[in-house]
Amino acid sequence: MNALILAGGLGTRLRPLTNYLPKPLIPLVGKPLVMHIIDSLPKEVDSVILAVSYMRDKLEEYFKENDVGRTIILVSEEEPLGTGGAIKNVSRYLDDTFIVMNGDVVCSLDISDMLKFHKTHGGIGSMSLWTVDDPSAFGVVGCKDSKIMTFQEKPKREEALSNLINAGTYIFEKEIFDYIPDGVVSIEKQVFPKILDKGMYGYEFNGYWVDCGTRANYITAQKILLNNGYAHVSTDAILEDNVKLTGQNLIKRAHLRNCNIGPNVYIEDDVLVSSNVTVSNSMLLRGSLIEEGSTIEGSVISQGCIVTKNSVVTDTISAKD
Ligand code: GTP
């Protein structure tokens, strides 16, 4: 079986991090975001198609250097074709029934169970659904006995027909291509509203779901994963003098000295954290240097950045020029 991951977006909301890394390769608790998605696929998925555009070279390089245990096919769009256009662009690689996943969602969805659901219900497609308090920033569905009856893209809160949102994983039958026009197409806006009479079914799930498109959500995803088994302090880490660790953190081969770390902190290899530094809800990427007396909260310090003495960095993504 094969699956398609939509991974061609520009990731503008994660700039300046996405100025040097495409969003799928941004690290999340020790592996790139896209690997969390690939690893969540059932075993029977032996090939994964990545629809890419922005920074294709970096993605190619990653998959050349890392064997991920499945065949990876990168298909490039000269210009981003939108979610629907990207699916149509790779139609020649897809089976009669195929999985499509949004490339920046981290969630506890059981795709094998969703496949069973899809086979039982029939229809042109199935969509994963997640419940939120305020659905106004999402695609909202109205369902009757699991059949999707209405689809609203980003409705006003008071006009939303339910709290169930499109969670970004689909299973489609090949017939879907008859309803995707050529060119730049948004599947959410231009296709879903038109195919409801062909049978679209909604698969609800529990656990966790985060769209990692923004800094705050990225850090939330990190928190969830740290609380689900990813927390660890490497035996190669050097913790010198009085390092105080609070809550769940992942610390790789870094050097920490007399500082306060946590909760929800991820520190990569070759990071140096100096005395009297406090870090919480943050990511310190490879080779960054945090000088004495600084405080970092809700932030991503990118590869090789230096946070100078006594700085206060809050809710920020820093990156080298
Ligand atoms: P922002 O610029 O911050 O909005 O991020 P984005 O460009 O990634 O857009 P968005 O978060 O809405 O995209 C959701 C998912 O669809 C991401 O996994 C994107 O990589 C993917 N995506 C969005 N547009 C395209 C496109 O034109 N082509 C492809 N292949 N993927 C896309």
XYZ file of C-alpha atoms and ligand atoms in Angstrom:
353
model
C 0.000 0.000 0.000
C 1.143 3.578 -0.433
C 0.616 6.877 1.336
C 1.042 10.478 0.298
C 2.364 13.142 2.650
C 1.694 16.768 1.717
C 4.958 18.487 2.516
C 5.319 21.329 0.051
C 4.186 24.311 2.100
C 6.409 27.316 2.714
C 6.017 27.194 6.489
C 5.907 30.991 6.701
C 4.563 30.934 10.250
C 7.703 29.156 11.446
C 10.149 31.670 10.007
C 13.042 32.258 10.488
C 13.479 28.531 11.274
C 12.053 27.639 7.854
C 14.483 29.995 6.126
C 17.115 27.261 6.375
C 15.083 24.078 6.991
C 11.867 22.934 5.298
C 9.126 22.350 7.888
C 9.175 18.524 7.485
C 12.806 18.482 8.656
C 12.399 20.614 11.773
C 13.430 18.466 14.730
C 10.785 17.345 17.189
C 12.029 15.347 20.217
C 14.977 13.934 18.352
C 13.718 13.258 14.840
C 12.382 15.394 11.992
C 8.680 16.192 12.028
C 8.094 14.166 8.845
C 9.545 11.051 10.494
C 6.854 11.187 13.191
C 4.314 11.021 10.381
C 6.096 8.263 8.447
C 6.554 6.192 11.614
C 2.817 6.436 12.377
C 1.934 4.643 9.119
C 0.842 1.008 9.295
C 3.388 -1.682 8.336
C 1.583 -2.499 5.088
C 2.507 0.955 3.737
C 5.733 0.141 1.924
C 6.075 3.273 -0.149
C 5.589 6.881 0.841
C 5.198 9.670 -1.658
C 6.223 13.103 -0.450
C 4.696 15.972 -2.413
C 7.325 18.656 -2.010
C 8.148 22.044 -3.394
C 9.952 24.348 -0.969
C 13.570 23.227 -0.261
C 13.261 19.934 -2.099
C 17.074 19.537 -2.098
C 17.279 19.385 1.685
C 14.578 16.722 1.828
C 16.320 14.703 -0.908
C 19.567 14.881 0.995
C 17.903 13.694 4.213
C 16.332 10.630 2.612
C 19.558 9.793 0.749
C 21.446 9.770 4.035
C 18.793 8.027 6.158
C 17.211 4.678 5.421
C 13.710 4.939 6.872
C 12.708 1.357 6.084
C 10.236 2.235 3.310
C 10.570 3.422 -0.256
C 10.412 7.213 -0.346
C 9.430 8.946 -3.577
C 9.831 12.714 -3.689
C 7.631 14.440 -6.242
C 8.280 18.089 -6.796
C 5.934 20.872 -7.812
C 7.516 23.761 -9.692
C 5.131 26.034 -7.897
C 3.027 24.909 -4.925
C -0.155 23.384 -6.368
C -2.228 23.587 -3.187
C -3.411 20.525 -1.285
C -5.719 19.221 -4.059
C -3.321 20.008 -6.914
C -0.510 18.232 -5.050
C -2.629 15.071 -4.700
C -3.559 15.063 -8.384
C 0.052 15.687 -9.380
C 1.125 12.320 -7.916
C -1.855 10.261 -9.118
C 0.381 7.962 -11.176
C 2.057 6.690 -7.995
C -1.110 5.928 -6.034
C -3.064 2.664 -5.562
C -6.836 2.314 -5.919
C -7.171 3.058 -2.197
C -4.564 5.395 -0.703
C -3.768 7.420 2.402
C -3.134 11.195 2.344
C -1.631 12.971 5.336
C -1.045 16.582 6.107
C 2.704 16.925 6.657
C 2.593 18.931 9.852
C 0.119 17.133 12.073
C 1.312 15.091 15.021
C -1.425 12.896 16.462
C -2.375 9.581 18.037
C -4.550 8.481 15.116
C -4.534 4.695 14.538
C -4.417 4.564 10.735
C -4.934 0.771 10.581
C -8.203 1.225 12.452
C -9.173 4.103 10.151
C -8.511 1.830 7.139
C -10.906 -0.774 8.596
C -13.473 2.005 9.114
C -13.045 3.114 5.501
C -13.522 -0.407 4.142
C -16.622 -0.943 6.278
C -18.290 2.336 5.268
C -17.342 2.418 1.572
C -17.725 5.740 -0.225
C -15.209 7.902 -2.027
C -13.255 8.766 1.081
C -12.835 8.969 4.837
C -11.539 11.924 6.852
C -10.033 11.873 10.352
C -11.941 14.123 12.775
C -10.855 15.803 15.987
C -12.951 17.734 18.534
C -11.936 21.292 19.515
C -13.548 24.033 21.622
C -13.241 26.741 18.978
C -13.392 25.371 15.405
C -13.255 28.754 13.630
C -9.674 28.312 12.373
C -10.356 24.901 10.828
C -12.453 22.924 8.358
C -15.629 21.987 10.242
C -17.865 19.018 9.448
C -21.444 18.165 10.286
C -21.980 14.373 10.476
C -24.948 12.024 10.640
C -24.105 8.428 11.626
C -20.477 9.052 10.566
C -21.517 10.327 7.125
C -20.277 13.871 6.499
C -23.302 15.960 5.539
C -21.751 19.453 5.526
C -18.285 20.943 5.240
C -17.414 24.517 6.227
C -13.896 25.926 5.794
C -12.946 28.274 8.664
C -16.472 29.414 9.603
C -17.184 32.193 12.094
C -17.370 30.624 15.549
C -21.100 31.334 15.883
C -21.798 29.844 12.446
C -19.851 26.589 12.945
C -22.147 23.589 12.664
C -20.167 21.458 15.118
C -16.915 21.210 17.076
C -15.592 18.444 14.853
C -12.694 19.502 12.626
C -10.818 18.040 9.687
C -7.756 16.476 11.351
C -5.769 16.218 8.107
C -5.586 12.478 7.347
C -7.684 11.036 4.533
C -8.223 7.701 2.862
C -9.437 8.060 -0.710
C -10.565 5.881 -3.561
C -9.016 6.739 -6.933
C -12.393 8.094 -8.080
C -11.483 11.288 -6.175
C -9.320 12.373 -9.144
C -12.486 12.897 -11.213
C -13.348 15.763 -8.845
C -9.993 17.553 -8.630
C -9.536 20.085 -11.443
C -6.064 20.673 -12.946
C -3.777 23.401 -11.624
C -3.698 25.000 -8.194
C -6.507 23.498 -6.101
C -7.398 23.544 -2.415
C -8.945 20.175 -1.568
C -10.583 21.693 1.495
C -12.250 24.599 -0.292
C -12.783 23.340 -3.833
C -13.218 19.578 -3.583
C -14.728 18.480 -0.253
C -17.942 20.512 -0.548
C -18.536 18.929 -3.991
C -18.061 15.247 -3.153
C -20.225 14.816 -0.088
C -22.916 13.038 -2.129
C -20.294 10.446 -3.192
C -19.999 9.310 0.433
C -17.388 10.957 2.678
C -17.216 9.436 6.153
C -15.768 10.952 9.311
C -13.498 8.905 11.588
C -13.317 10.379 15.107
C -10.406 9.532 17.389
C -9.140 10.370 20.891
C -5.720 10.954 22.395
C -3.816 13.928 21.029
C -3.729 16.055 17.891
C -1.537 19.076 17.156
C -1.064 21.023 13.940
C 2.603 22.052 14.227
C 2.273 25.070 11.911
C 3.144 27.678 14.550
C 5.839 28.059 17.212
C 3.351 27.704 20.059
C 1.826 24.548 18.584
C 5.226 23.073 17.856
C 6.172 23.468 21.498
C 2.822 21.958 22.530
C 3.537 18.928 20.305
C 6.906 18.581 22.010
C 5.224 18.639 25.423
C 2.743 15.935 24.446
C 5.464 13.675 23.054
C 7.718 14.208 26.077
C 4.797 13.094 28.223
C 4.322 10.062 25.966
C 7.664 8.370 26.341
C 10.198 10.615 24.615
C 11.680 12.172 27.802
C 15.249 11.079 28.448
C 18.661 12.369 29.532
C 21.444 10.909 27.384
C 24.329 9.219 29.137
C 26.536 11.406 26.917
C 25.113 14.607 28.445
C 27.401 16.443 30.872
C 25.529 17.883 33.856
C 28.001 19.923 35.883
C 27.571 21.501 39.345
C 23.997 22.012 40.340
C 21.726 21.340 37.328
C 18.068 21.331 38.345
C 15.739 19.377 36.054
C 11.981 19.927 36.332
C 9.251 17.914 34.563
C 9.757 16.008 31.308
C 12.732 16.909 29.093
C 14.899 15.356 26.379
C 18.593 16.156 26.682
C 21.068 14.791 24.165
C 24.887 15.115 24.113
C 24.910 18.628 25.590
C 26.865 20.359 28.331
C 24.819 21.973 31.120
C 26.314 23.884 33.983
C 24.574 25.057 37.171
C 21.233 25.898 35.490
C 17.465 25.262 35.689
C 15.993 23.165 32.889
C 12.332 22.283 32.363
C 9.599 21.515 32.070
C 9.231 20.673 28.355
C 12.747 21.337 27.109
C 14.547 19.628 24.221
C 18.320 20.133 24.000
C 20.313 18.788 21.065
C 23.945 17.700 20.719
C 26.772 20.177 21.241
C 24.654 22.758 23.064
C 26.305 24.596 25.953
C 24.101 26.017 28.707
C 26.011 28.255 31.112
C 25.512 29.082 34.790
C 22.359 30.678 36.160
C 20.377 30.064 32.987
C 16.696 29.077 33.145
C 15.058 27.283 30.198
C 11.428 26.136 30.001
C 9.033 25.091 27.197
C 11.737 25.507 24.598
C 14.015 23.844 22.037
C 17.773 24.462 21.942
C 19.044 23.162 18.615
C 22.447 21.736 17.768
C 25.455 23.805 18.691
C 23.614 26.703 20.295
C 25.272 28.542 23.164
C 23.316 30.028 26.045
C 25.447 32.431 28.022
C 25.272 33.085 31.763
C 22.193 34.436 33.458
C 19.812 34.151 30.482
C 16.169 33.117 30.634
C 14.496 31.287 27.747
C 10.769 30.518 27.699
C 8.477 29.326 24.904
C 11.242 29.686 22.318
C 13.233 27.877 19.662
C 16.939 28.675 19.579
C 18.130 27.486 16.184
C 21.338 25.730 15.221
C 24.484 27.555 16.198
C 22.770 30.609 17.727
C 24.320 32.458 20.640
C 22.093 33.875 23.368
C 24.248 36.505 25.015
C 24.682 37.040 28.768
C 21.594 37.938 30.839
C 19.222 37.921 27.836
C 15.515 37.243 28.243
C 14.089 35.353 25.256
C 10.342 34.775 25.341
C 8.011 33.313 22.689
C 10.578 33.709 19.928
C 12.195 31.724 17.139
C 15.805 32.808 16.813
C 18.008 31.911 13.856
C 21.376 32.952 12.496
C 21.260 35.416 9.572
P 2.305 28.479 6.417
O 3.026 29.166 5.301
O 2.923 28.786 7.742
O 0.815 28.659 6.382
O 2.562 26.897 6.260
P 2.285 25.922 5.013
O 2.778 26.567 3.769
O 2.904 24.597 5.350
O 0.719 25.815 4.919
P -0.294 24.928 5.749
O 0.189 24.809 7.151
O -1.657 25.427 5.511
O -0.158 23.516 5.006
C -0.702 22.341 5.541
C 0.042 21.156 4.966
O -0.140 21.075 3.563
C 1.538 21.220 5.196
O 1.976 19.902 5.446
C 2.085 21.735 3.903
O 3.405 21.258 3.642
C 1.096 21.162 2.897
N 0.915 22.040 1.740
C 0.315 23.256 1.736
N 0.298 23.764 0.504
C 0.901 22.840 -0.294
C 1.190 22.784 -1.705
O 0.897 23.688 -2.473
N 1.808 21.665 -2.163
C 2.151 20.639 -1.338
N 2.777 19.586 -1.859
N 1.909 20.653 -0.010
C 1.282 21.739 0.491
